[in-house]
């Protein structure tokens, strides 16, 4: 699998996690949803920079 395909799957996994949590848990809690979404993006970004960017 190419590097771009892995990146696309990685981004799709992040989007699926964010949307799933928004629908399941944080539907009516704007600030909590915003903070969790930002946290998820930061964690995924840090994981990408640490483990996937170098390969």
PDB file of C-alpha atoms in Angstrom:
ATOM      1  CA  UNK A   1       0.000   0.000   0.000  1.00  0.00           C
ATOM      2  CA  UNK A   2       1.334   3.424  -0.889  1.00  0.00           C
ATOM      3  CA  UNK A   3       2.070   6.225   1.514  1.00  0.00           C
ATOM      4  CA  UNK A   4      -0.855   8.290   0.218  1.00  0.00           C
ATOM      5  CA  UNK A   5      -3.278   5.407   0.721  1.00  0.00           C
ATOM      6  CA  UNK A   6      -2.152   5.031   4.333  1.00  0.00           C
ATOM      7  CA  UNK A   7      -2.613   8.766   4.879  1.00  0.00           C
ATOM      8  CA  UNK A   8      -6.130   8.647   3.406  1.00  0.00           C
ATOM      9  CA  UNK A   9      -7.070   5.715   5.665  1.00  0.00           C
ATOM     10  CA  UNK A  10      -5.580   7.558   8.648  1.00  0.00           C
ATOM     11  CA  UNK A  11      -7.645  10.681   7.933  1.00  0.00           C
ATOM     12  CA  UNK A  12     -10.801   8.611   7.365  1.00  0.00           C
ATOM     13  CA  UNK A  13     -10.266   6.884  10.720  1.00  0.00           C
ATOM     14  CA  UNK A  14      -9.933  10.272  12.442  1.00  0.00           C
ATOM     15  CA  UNK A  15     -13.080  11.625  10.774  1.00  0.00           C
ATOM     16  CA  UNK A  16     -15.039   8.472  11.626  1.00  0.00           C
ATOM     17  CA  UNK A  17     -14.003   8.725  15.281  1.00  0.00           C
ATOM     18  CA  UNK A  18     -14.939  12.405  15.496  1.00  0.00           C
ATOM     19  CA  UNK A  19     -18.318  11.960  13.808  1.00  0.00           C
ATOM     20  CA  UNK A  20     -19.095   8.838  15.831  1.00  0.00           C
ATOM     21  CA  UNK A  21     -18.398  10.548  19.133  1.00  0.00           C
ATOM     22  CA  UNK A  22     -20.311  13.658  18.092  1.00  0.00           C
ATOM     23  CA  UNK A  23     -23.413  11.653  17.229  1.00  0.00           C
ATOM     24  CA  UNK A  24     -23.243   9.167  20.086  1.00  0.00           C
ATOM     25  CA  UNK A  25     -22.198  11.301  23.049  1.00  0.00           C
ATOM     26  CA  UNK A  26     -21.772  15.025  22.440  1.00  0.00           C
ATOM     27  CA  UNK A  27     -24.807  15.843  20.304  1.00  0.00           C
ATOM     28  CA  UNK A  28     -26.155  18.643  22.541  1.00  0.00           C
ATOM     29  CA  UNK A  29     -22.946  19.777  24.240  1.00  0.00           C
ATOM     30  CA  UNK A  30     -21.251  22.309  21.971  1.00  0.00           C
ATOM     31  CA  UNK A  31     -18.210  23.213  24.085  1.00  0.00           C
ATOM     32  CA  UNK A  32     -17.485  19.657  25.173  1.00  0.00           C
ATOM     33  CA  UNK A  33     -17.784  18.498  21.562  1.00  0.00           C
ATOM     34  CA  UNK A  34     -15.445  21.249  20.371  1.00  0.00           C
ATOM     35  CA  UNK A  35     -12.823  20.456  23.016  1.00  0.00           C
ATOM     36  CA  UNK A  36     -12.957  16.722  22.361  1.00  0.00           C
ATOM     37  CA  UNK A  37     -12.716  17.232  18.600  1.00  0.00           C
ATOM     38  CA  UNK A  38      -9.689  19.502  18.971  1.00  0.00           C
ATOM     39  CA  UNK A  39      -8.116  16.975  21.334  1.00  0.00           C
ATOM     40  CA  UNK A  40      -8.673  14.128  18.882  1.00  0.00           C
ATOM     41  CA  UNK A  41      -7.120  16.112  16.039  1.00  0.00           C
ATOM     42  CA  UNK A  42      -4.105  16.986  18.214  1.00  0.00           C
ATOM     43  CA  UNK A  43      -3.602  13.360  19.268  1.00  0.00           C
ATOM     44  CA  UNK A  44      -3.890  12.119  15.695  1.00  0.00           C
ATOM     45  CA  UNK A  45      -1.530  14.886  14.542  1.00  0.00           C
ATOM     46  CA  UNK A  46       1.030  14.036  17.200  1.00  0.00           C
ATOM     47  CA  UNK A  47       0.808  10.336  16.390  1.00  0.00           C
ATOM     48  CA  UNK A  48       1.279  11.111  12.700  1.00  0.00           C
ATOM     49  CA  UNK A  49       4.316  13.292  13.330  1.00  0.00           C
ATOM     50  CA  UNK A  50       5.880  10.762  15.693  1.00  0.00           C
ATOM     51  CA  UNK A  51       5.262   7.476  13.906  1.00  0.00           C
ATOM     52  CA  UNK A  52       4.021   7.907  10.338  1.00  0.00           C
ATOM     53  CA  UNK A  53       5.844  10.919   8.911  1.00  0.00           C
ATOM     54  CA  UNK A  54       9.249   9.270   9.073  1.00  0.00           C
ATOM     55  CA  UNK A  55       8.237   6.109   7.230  1.00  0.00           C
TER      56      UNK A  55
END
